mmCIF file of C-alpha atoms in Angstrom:
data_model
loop_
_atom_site.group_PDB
_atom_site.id
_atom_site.type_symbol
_atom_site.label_atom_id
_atom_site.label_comp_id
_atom_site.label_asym_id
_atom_site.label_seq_id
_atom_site.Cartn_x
_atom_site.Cartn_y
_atom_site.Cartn_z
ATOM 1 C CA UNK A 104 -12.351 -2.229 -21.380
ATOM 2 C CA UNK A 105 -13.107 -5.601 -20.744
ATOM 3 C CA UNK A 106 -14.908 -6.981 -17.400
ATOM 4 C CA UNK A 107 -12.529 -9.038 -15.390
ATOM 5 C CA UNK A 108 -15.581 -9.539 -12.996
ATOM 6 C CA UNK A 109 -17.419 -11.807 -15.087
ATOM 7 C CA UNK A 110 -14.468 -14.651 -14.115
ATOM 8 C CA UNK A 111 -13.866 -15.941 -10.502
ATOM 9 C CA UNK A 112 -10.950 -13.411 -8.890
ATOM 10 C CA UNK A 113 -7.343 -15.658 -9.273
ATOM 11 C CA UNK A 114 -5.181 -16.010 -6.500
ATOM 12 C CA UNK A 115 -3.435 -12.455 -7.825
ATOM 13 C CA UNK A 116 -6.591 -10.573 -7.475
ATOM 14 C CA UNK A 117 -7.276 -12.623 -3.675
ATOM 15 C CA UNK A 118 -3.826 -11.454 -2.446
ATOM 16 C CA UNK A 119 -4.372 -7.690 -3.832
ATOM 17 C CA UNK A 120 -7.572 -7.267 -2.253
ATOM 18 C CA UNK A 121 -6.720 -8.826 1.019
ATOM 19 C CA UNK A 122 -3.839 -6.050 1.168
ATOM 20 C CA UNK A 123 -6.354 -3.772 0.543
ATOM 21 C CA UNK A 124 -8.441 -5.095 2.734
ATOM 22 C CA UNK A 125 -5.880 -4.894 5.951
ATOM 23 C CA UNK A 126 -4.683 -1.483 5.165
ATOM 24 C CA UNK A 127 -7.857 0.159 4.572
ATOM 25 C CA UNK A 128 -8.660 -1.577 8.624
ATOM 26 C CA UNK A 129 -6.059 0.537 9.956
ATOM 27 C CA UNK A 130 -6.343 3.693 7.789
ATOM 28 C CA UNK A 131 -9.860 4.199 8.783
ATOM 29 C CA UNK A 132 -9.235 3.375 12.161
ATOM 30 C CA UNK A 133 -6.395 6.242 11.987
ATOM 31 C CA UNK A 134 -8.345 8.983 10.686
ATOM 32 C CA UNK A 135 -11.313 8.374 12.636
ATOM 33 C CA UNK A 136 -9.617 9.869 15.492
ATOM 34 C CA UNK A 137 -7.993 12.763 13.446
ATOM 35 C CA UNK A 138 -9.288 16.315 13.894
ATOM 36 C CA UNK A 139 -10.593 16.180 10.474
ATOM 37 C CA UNK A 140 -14.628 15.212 10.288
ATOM 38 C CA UNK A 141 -14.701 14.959 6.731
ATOM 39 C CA UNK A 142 -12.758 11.854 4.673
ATOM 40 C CA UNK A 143 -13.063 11.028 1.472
ATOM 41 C CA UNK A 144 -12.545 8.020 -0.559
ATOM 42 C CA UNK A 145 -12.446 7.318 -3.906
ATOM 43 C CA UNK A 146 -12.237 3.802 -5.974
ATOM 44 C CA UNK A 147 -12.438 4.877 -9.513
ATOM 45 C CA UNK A 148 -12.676 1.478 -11.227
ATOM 46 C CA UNK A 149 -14.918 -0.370 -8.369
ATOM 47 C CA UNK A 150 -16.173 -3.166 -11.064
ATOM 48 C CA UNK A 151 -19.905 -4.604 -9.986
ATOM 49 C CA UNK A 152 -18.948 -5.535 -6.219
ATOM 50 C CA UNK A 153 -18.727 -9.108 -6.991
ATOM 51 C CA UNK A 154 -16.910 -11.755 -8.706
ATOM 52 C CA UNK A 155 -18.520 -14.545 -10.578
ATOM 53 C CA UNK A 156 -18.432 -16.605 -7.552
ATOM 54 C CA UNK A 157 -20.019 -13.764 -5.390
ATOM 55 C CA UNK A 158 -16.245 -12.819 -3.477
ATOM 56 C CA UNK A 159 -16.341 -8.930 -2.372
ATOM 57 C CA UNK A 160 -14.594 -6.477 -4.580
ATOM 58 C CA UNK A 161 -12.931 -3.411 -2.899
ATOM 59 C CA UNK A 162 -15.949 -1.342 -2.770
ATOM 60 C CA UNK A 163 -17.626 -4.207 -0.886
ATOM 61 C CA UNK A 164 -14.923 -5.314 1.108
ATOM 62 C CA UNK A 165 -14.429 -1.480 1.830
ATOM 63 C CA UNK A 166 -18.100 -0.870 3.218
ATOM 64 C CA UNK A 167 -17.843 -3.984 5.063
ATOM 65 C CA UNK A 168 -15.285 -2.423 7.306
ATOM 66 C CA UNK A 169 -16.926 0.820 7.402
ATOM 67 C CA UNK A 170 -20.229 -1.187 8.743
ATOM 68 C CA UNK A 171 -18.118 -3.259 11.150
ATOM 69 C CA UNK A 172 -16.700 0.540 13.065
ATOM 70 C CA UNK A 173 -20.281 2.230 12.689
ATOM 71 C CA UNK A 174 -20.591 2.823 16.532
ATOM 72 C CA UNK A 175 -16.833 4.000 16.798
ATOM 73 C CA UNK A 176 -17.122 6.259 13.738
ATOM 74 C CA UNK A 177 -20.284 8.140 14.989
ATOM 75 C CA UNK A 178 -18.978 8.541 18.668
ATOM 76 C CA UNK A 179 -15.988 10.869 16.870
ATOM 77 C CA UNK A 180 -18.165 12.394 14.744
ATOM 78 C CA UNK A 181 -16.845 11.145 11.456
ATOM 79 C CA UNK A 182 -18.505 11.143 7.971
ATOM 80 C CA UNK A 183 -17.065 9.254 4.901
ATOM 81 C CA UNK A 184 -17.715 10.612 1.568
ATOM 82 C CA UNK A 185 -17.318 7.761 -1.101
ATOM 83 C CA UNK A 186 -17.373 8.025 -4.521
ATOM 84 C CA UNK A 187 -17.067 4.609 -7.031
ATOM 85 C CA UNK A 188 -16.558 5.108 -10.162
ATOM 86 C CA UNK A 189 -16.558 1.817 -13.414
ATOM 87 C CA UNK A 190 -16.571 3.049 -17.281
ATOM 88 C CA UNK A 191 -19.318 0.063 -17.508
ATOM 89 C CA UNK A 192 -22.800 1.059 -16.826
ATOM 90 C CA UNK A 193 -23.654 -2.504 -16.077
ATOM 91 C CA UNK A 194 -20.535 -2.702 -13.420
ATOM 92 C CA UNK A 195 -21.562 0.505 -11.508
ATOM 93 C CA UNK A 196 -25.777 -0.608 -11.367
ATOM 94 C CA UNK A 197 -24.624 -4.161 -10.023
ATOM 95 C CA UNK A 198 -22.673 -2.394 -7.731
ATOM 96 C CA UNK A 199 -25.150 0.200 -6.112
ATOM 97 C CA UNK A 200 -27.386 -2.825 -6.191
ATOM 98 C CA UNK A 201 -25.342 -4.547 -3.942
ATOM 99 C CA UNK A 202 -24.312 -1.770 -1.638
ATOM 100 C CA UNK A 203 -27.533 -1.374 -1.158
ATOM 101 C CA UNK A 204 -28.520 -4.970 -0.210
ATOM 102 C CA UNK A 205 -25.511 -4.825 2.245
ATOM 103 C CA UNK A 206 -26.635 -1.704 4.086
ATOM 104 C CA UNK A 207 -29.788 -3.009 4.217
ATOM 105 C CA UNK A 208 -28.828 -6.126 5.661
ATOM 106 C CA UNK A 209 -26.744 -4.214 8.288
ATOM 107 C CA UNK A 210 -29.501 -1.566 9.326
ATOM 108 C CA UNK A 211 -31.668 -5.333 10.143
ATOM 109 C CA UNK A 212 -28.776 -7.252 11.858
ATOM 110 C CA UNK A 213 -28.273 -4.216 14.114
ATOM 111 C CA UNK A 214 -31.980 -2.873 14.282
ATOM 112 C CA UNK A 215 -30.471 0.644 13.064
ATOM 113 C CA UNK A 216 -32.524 3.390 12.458
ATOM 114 C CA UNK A 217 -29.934 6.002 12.312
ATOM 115 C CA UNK A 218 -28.410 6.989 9.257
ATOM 116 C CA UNK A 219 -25.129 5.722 8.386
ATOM 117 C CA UNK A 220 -21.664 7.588 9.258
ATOM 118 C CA UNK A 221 -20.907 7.908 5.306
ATOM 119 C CA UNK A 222 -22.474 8.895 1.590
ATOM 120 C CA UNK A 223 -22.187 7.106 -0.970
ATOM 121 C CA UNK A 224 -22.240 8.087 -5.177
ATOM 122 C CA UNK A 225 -21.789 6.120 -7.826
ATOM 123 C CA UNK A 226 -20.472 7.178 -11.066
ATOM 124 C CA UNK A 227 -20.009 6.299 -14.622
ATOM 125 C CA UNK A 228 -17.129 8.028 -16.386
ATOM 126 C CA UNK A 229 -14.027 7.103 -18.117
ATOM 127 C CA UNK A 230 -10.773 7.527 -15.578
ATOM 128 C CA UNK A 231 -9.539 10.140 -17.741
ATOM 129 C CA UNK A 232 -12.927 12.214 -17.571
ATOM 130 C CA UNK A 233 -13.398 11.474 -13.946
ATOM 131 C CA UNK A 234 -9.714 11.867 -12.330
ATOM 132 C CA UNK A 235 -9.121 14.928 -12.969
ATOM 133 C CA UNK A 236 -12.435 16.220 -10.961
ATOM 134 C CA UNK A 237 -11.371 13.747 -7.619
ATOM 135 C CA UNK A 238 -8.332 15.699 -8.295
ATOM 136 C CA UNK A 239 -9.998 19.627 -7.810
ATOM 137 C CA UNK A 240 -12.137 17.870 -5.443
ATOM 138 C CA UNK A 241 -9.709 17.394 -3.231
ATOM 139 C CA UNK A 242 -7.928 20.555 -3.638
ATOM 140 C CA UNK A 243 -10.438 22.443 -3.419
ATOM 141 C CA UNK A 244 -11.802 21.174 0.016
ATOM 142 C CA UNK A 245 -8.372 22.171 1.379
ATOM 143 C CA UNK A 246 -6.515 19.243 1.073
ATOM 144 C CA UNK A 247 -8.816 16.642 3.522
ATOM 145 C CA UNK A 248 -7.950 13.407 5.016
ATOM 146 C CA UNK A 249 -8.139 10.857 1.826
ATOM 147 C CA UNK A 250 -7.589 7.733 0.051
ATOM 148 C CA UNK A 251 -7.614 6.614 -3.427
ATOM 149 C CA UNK A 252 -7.845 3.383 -4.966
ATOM 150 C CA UNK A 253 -6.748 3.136 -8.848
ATOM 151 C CA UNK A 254 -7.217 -1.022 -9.544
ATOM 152 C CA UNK A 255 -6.637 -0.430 -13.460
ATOM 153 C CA UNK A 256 -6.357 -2.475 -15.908
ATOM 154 C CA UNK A 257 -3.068 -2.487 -17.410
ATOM 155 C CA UNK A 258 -0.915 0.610 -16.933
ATOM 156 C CA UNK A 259 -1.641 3.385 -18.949
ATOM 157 C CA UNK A 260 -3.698 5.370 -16.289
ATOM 158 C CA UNK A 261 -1.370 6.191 -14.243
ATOM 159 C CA UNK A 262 1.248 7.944 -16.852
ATOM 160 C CA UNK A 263 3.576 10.217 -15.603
ATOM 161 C CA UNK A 264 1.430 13.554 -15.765
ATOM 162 C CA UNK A 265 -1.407 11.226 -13.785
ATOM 163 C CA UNK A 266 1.152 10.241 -11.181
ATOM 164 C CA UNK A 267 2.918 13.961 -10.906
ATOM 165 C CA UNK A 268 -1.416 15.087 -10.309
ATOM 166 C CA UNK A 269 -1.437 12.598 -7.145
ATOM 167 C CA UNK A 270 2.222 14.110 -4.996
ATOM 168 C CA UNK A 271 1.154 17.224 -4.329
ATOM 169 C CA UNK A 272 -1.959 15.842 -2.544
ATOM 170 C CA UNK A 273 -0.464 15.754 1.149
ATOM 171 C CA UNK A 274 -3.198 14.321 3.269
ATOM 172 C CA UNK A 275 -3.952 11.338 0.369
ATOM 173 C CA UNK A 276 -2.914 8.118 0.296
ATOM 174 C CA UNK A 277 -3.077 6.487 -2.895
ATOM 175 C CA UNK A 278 -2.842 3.018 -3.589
ATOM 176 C CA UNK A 279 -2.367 1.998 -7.657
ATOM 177 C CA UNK A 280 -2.615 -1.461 -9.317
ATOM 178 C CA UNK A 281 -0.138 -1.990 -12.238
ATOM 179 C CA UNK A 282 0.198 -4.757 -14.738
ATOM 180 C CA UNK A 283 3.843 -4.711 -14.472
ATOM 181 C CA UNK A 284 4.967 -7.510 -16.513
ATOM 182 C CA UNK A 285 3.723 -5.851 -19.190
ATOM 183 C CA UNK A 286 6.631 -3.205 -19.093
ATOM 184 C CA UNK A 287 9.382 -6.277 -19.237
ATOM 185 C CA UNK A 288 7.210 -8.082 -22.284
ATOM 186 C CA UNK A 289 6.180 -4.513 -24.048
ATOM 187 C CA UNK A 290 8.870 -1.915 -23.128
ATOM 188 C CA UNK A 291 10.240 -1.891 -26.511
ATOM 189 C CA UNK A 292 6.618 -1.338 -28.513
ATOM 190 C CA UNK A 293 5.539 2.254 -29.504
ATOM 191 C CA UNK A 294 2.338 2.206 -27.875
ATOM 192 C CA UNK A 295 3.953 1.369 -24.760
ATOM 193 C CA UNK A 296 6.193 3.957 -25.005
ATOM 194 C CA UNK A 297 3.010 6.834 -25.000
ATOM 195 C CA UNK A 298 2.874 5.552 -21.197
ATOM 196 C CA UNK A 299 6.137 5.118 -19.822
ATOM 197 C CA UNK A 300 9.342 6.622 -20.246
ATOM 198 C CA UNK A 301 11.702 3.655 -21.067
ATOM 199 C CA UNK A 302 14.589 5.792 -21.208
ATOM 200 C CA UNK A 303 14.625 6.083 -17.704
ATOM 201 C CA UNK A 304 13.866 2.289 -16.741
ATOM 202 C CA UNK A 305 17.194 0.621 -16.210
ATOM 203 C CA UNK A 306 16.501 -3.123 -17.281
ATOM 204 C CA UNK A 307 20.218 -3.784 -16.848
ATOM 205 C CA UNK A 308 21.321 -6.416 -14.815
ATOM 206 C CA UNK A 309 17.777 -6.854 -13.631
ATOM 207 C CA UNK A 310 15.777 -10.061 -12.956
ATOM 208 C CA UNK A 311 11.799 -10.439 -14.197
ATOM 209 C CA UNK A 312 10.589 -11.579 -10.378
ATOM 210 C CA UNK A 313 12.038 -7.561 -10.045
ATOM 211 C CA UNK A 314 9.533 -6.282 -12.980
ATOM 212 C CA UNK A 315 7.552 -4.290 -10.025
ATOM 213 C CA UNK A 316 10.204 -2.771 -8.224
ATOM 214 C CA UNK A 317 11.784 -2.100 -11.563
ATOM 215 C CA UNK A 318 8.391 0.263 -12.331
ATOM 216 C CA UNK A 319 8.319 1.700 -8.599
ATOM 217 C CA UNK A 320 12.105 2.853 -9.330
ATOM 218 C CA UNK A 321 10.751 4.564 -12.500
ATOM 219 C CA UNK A 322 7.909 6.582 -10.868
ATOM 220 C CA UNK A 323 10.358 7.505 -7.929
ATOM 221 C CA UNK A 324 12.223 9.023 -10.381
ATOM 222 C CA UNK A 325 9.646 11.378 -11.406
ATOM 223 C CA UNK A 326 9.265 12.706 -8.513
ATOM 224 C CA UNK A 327 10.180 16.510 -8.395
ATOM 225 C CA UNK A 328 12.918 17.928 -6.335
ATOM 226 C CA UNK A 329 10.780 20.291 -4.030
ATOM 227 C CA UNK A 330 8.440 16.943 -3.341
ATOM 228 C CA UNK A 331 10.217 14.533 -2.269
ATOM 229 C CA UNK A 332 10.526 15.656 1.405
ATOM 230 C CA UNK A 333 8.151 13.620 3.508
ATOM 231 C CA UNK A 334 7.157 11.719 0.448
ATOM 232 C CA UNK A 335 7.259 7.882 0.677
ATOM 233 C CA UNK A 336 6.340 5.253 -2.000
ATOM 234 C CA UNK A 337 6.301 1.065 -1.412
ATOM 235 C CA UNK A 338 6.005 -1.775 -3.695
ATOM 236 C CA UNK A 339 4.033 -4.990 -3.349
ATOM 237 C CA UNK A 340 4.397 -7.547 -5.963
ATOM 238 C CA UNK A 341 2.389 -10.376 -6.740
ATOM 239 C CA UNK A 342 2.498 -13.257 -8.825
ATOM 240 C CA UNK A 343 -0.317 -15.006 -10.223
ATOM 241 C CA UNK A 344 0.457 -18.605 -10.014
ATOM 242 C CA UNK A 345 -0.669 -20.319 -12.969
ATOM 243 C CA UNK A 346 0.816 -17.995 -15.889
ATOM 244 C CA UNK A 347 3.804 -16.596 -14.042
ATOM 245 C CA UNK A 348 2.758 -13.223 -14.290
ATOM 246 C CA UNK A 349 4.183 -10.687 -12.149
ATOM 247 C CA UNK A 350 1.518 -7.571 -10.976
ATOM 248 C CA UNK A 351 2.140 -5.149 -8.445
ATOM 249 C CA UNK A 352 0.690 -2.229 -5.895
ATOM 250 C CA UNK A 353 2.230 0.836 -5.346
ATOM 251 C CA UNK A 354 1.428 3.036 -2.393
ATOM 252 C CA UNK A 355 2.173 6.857 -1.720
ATOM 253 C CA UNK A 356 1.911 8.448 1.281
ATOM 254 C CA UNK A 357 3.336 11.795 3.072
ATOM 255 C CA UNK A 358 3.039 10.230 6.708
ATOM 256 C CA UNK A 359 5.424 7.945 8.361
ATOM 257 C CA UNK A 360 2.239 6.291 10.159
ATOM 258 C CA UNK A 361 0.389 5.585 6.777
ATOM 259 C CA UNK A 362 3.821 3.739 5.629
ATOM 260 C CA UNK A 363 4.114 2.185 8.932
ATOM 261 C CA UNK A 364 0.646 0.563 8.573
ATOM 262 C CA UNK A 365 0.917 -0.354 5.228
ATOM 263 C CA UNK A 366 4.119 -1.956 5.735
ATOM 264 C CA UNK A 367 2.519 -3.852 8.600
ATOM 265 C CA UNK A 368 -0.233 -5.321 6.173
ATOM 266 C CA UNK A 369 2.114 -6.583 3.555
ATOM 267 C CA UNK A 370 4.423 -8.192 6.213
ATOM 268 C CA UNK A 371 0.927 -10.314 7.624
ATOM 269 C CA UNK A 372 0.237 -11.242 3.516
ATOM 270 C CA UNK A 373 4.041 -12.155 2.936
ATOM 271 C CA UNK A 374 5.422 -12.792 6.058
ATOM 272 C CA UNK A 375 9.000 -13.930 4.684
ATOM 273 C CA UNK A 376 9.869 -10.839 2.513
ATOM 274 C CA UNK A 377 6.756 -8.257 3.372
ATOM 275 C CA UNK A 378 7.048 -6.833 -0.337
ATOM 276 C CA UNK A 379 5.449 -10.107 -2.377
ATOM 277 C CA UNK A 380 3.699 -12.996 -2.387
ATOM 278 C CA UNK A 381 6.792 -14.818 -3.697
ATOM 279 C CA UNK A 382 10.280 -15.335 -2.930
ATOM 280 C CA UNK A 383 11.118 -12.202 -5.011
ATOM 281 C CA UNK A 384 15.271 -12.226 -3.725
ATOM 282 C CA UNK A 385 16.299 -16.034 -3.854
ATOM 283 C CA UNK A 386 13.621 -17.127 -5.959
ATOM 284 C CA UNK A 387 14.719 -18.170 -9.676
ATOM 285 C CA UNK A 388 12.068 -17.534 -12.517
ATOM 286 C CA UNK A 389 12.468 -18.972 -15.978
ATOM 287 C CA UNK A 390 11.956 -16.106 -18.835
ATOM 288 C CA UNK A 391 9.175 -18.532 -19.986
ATOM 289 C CA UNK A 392 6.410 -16.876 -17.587
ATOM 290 C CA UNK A 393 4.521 -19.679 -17.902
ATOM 291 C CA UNK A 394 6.662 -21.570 -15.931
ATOM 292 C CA UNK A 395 6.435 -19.740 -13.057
ATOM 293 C CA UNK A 396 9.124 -19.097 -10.079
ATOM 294 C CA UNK A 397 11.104 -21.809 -8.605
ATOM 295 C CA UNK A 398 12.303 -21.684 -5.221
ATOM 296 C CA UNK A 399 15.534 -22.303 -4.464
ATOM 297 C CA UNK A 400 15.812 -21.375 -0.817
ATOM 298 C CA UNK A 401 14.364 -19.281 1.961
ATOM 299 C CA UNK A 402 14.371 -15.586 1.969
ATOM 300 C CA UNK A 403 17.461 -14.036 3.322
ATOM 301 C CA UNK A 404 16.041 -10.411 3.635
ATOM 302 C CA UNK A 405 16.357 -10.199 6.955
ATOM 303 C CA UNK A 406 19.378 -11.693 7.535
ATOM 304 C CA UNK A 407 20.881 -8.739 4.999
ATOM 305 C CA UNK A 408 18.674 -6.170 6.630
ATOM 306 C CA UNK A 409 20.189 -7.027 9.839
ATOM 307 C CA UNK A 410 23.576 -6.574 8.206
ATOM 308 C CA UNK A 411 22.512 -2.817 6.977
ATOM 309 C CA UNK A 412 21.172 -2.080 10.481
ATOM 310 C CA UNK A 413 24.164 -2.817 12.039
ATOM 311 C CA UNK A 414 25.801 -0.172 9.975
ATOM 312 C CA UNK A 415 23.580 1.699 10.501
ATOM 313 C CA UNK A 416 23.775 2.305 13.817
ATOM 314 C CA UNK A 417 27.629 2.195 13.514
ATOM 315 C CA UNK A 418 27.309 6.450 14.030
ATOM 316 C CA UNK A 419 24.441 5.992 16.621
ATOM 317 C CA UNK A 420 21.155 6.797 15.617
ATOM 318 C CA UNK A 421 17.913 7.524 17.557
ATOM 319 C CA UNK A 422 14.855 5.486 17.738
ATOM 320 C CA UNK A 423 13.029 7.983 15.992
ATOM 321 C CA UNK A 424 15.901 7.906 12.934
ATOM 322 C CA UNK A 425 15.660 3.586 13.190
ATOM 323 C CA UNK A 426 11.754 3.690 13.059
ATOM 324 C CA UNK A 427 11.875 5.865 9.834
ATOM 325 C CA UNK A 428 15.077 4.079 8.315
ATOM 326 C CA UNK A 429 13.082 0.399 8.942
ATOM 327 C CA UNK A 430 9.613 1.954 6.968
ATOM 328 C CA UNK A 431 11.656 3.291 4.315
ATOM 329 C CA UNK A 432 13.919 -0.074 3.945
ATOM 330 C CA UNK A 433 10.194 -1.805 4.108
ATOM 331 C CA UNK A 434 10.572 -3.782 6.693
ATOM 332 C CA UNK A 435 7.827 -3.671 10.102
ATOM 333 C CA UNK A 436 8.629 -2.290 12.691
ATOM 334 C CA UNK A 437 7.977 -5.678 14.565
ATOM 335 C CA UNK A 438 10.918 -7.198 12.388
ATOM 336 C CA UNK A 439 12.930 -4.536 13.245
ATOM 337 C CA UNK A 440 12.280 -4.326 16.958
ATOM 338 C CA UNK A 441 12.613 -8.148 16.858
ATOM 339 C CA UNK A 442 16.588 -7.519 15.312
ATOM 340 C CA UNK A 443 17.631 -5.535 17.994
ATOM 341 C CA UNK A 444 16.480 -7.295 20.583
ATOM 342 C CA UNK A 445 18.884 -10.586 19.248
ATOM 343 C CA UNK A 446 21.461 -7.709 19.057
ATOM 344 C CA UNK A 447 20.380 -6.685 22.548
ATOM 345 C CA UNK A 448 21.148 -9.814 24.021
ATOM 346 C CA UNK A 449 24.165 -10.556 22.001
ATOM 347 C CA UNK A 450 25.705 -7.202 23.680
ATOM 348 C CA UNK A 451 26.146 -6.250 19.938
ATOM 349 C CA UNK A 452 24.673 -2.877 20.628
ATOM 350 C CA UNK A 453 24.690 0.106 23.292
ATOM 351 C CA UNK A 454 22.072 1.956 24.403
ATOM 352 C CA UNK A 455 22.223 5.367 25.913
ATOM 353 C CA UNK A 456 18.810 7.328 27.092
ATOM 354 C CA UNK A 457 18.098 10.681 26.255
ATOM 355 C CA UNK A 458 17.306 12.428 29.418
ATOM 356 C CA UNK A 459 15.761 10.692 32.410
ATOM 357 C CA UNK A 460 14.023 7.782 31.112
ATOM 358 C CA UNK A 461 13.961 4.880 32.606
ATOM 359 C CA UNK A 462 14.343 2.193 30.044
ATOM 360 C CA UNK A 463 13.588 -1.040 30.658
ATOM 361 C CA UNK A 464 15.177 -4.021 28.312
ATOM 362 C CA UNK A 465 14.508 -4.687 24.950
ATOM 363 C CA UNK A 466 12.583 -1.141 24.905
ATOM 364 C CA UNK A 467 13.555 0.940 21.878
ATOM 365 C CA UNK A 468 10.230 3.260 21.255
ATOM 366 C CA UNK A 469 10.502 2.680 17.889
ATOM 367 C CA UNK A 470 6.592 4.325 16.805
ATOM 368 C CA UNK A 471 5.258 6.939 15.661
ATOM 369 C CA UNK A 472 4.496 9.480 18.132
ATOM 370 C CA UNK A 473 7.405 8.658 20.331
ATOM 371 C CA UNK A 474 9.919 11.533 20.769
ATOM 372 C CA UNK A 475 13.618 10.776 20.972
ATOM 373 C CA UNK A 476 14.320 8.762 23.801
ATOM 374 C CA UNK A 477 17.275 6.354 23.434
ATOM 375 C CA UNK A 478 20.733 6.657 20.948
ATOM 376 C CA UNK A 479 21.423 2.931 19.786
ATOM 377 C CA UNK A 480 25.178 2.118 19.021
ATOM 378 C CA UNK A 481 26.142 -1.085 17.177
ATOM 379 C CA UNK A 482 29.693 -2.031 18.799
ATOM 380 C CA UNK A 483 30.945 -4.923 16.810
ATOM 381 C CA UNK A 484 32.261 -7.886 18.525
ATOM 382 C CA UNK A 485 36.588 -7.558 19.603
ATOM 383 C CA UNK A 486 38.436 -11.267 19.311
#
């Protein structure tokens, strides 16, 4: 497996971690006021912790935050179990190293003599020896609040047995790296095939800026009948700017609130489309991915997802139906919430409380814990 650390992290790798970086902000925040005292989290190809020019990795960037919410963590009474896992014994030593160093430096900074709120072990396995342990781990400790980070290189790891191990894991968010240009160069090779089931990829009428979304499809379409209640899986695709090529993450979750937040964070990295760091609708790319994208205009998302909300309040629908429909159509709930007030004030829509609320304007309680309170109608313009 070779080392991408030994090379400065590209502008891909920068946009990927920042992602990771903002999510992993709010998820900790979130479950450090759950009822649940135990959370684990598990990066099982950390690297050494550091690129050649000394940026964080994940498993850096990740105890950074944890350091940063030390007093808020040990008022609730939260521990974080972390394991890191590289297949390189020199990756995983550089890393402890350097966790080290930067607890160290914390415990100084903030003249702590407590322990800190979370464990760390470091491991040195191959994924395939390692994931399926993470996997018992986590059902046998009844299913705990937890979060898994798969950065691999390439895409074999996460197969379709691999990715059918992670659904049934109901309090786990899992966050995968792909390399998915590879299945638009490679999807007609043999040894690709071992990994992904090209037979139900539909390249048809598809564009390569798509690739991602194109391999999101595919694992959606693995998912098992009896699963896919409650189950929710996003893309985010990045380009890396110098060769063209198209990456991508892909995030599961079974709560509306872990969607909501991770839509959130990819709408503050790619505030025109929220799904990639290029203009993956309107953008043209030549099939040379050298060349890169070429941009032809602005993003029109939200002018079409305005269109579909419109119709989709045609029937009326409540603000707890508009804040799933938005998560599930990707878009924030800011975005959203910002469409209805122009409809608002364009008297394109009607508004009728449930019970006795008293609404004020341009309220439409679109969050998570809100119960139904208003039934938005769209009520198209008469000549």
């Amino acid at each position: 497996m070779p080392n991408m650390h030994k090379k400065e992290f590209d502008e891909g790798t920068e946009v990927k971690l920042e992602l990771f970086k903002t999510y992993m902000k709010a998820w900790i925040s979130i479950v450090n006021v759950t009822a649940s005292k135990a959370v684990y989290i598990y990066d099982l190809f950390s690297g050494p912790g550091k690129d050649a020019k000394n940026s964080k990795g994940s498993p850096l960037i990740l105890l950074d935050i944890l350091m940063d919410n030390c007093k808020l963590i040990k008022q609730q009474g939260t521990y974080f179990e972390i394991l890191f896992n590289d297949a390189l014994k020199q990756n995983i030593e550089s890393l402890e190293t350097e966790c080290n160093k930067a607890i160290e430096e914390c415990k100084k900074t903030n003249s702590c003599v407590n322990t800190c709120p979370f464990n760390i072990t470091y491991r040195q396995n191959d994924f395939e020896n390692i994931f399926p342990k993470v996997v018992e781990e986590i059902n046998m400790n009844i299913n705990p609040f937890s979060f898994i980070f798969l950065d691999q290189y390439g895409i074999k790891h996460v197969d379709k047995e691999n990715f059918l191990k992670l659904l049934p894991l109901k309090k786990t968010d899992v966050l995968f790296f792909s390399a998915s240009a590879d299945v638009w160069r490679f999807r007609e090779t043999e040894a690709f095939k071992k990994y992904i089931d090209i037979n139900k990829i539909t390249f048809k009428g598809k564009k390569y800026p798509h690739c991602h979304k194109i391999l999101v499809d595919y694992y959606k379409s693995l998912v098992p009948e009896e699963l896919k209640e409650n189950l929710y899986i996003a893309p985010f695709s990045i380009k890396k700017e110098k060769s063209g090529m198209i990456y991508g993450l892909t995030f599961i979750t079974h709560n509306l609130l872990g969607l909501e937040k991770f839509i959130s964070a990819a709408w503050k990295i790619a505030p025109d489309t929220g799904e990639a760091n290029y203009n993956i609708e309107n953008g043209k790319m030549e099939q040379n991915m050298g060349q890169g994208l070429l941009f032809e205009e602005p993003s029109k998302k939200l002018d079409l997802y305005q269109k579909d909300v419109c119709v989709f309040l045609e029937k009326g629908r409540t603000n707890k139906e508009i804040y799933e429909y938005s998560l599930v159509q990707g878009i924030s709930i800011t975005e959203t919430n910002n469409i209805l007030k122009k409809l608002e004030d364009s008297k394109s829509i009607k508004i009728n409380v449930i019970g006795n609320e008293n609404r004020r304007k341009h309220a439409y309680y679109l969050n998570f814990k809100t119960e139904e309170k208003v039934r938005i109608y769209y009520e198209q313009h008469k000549n």
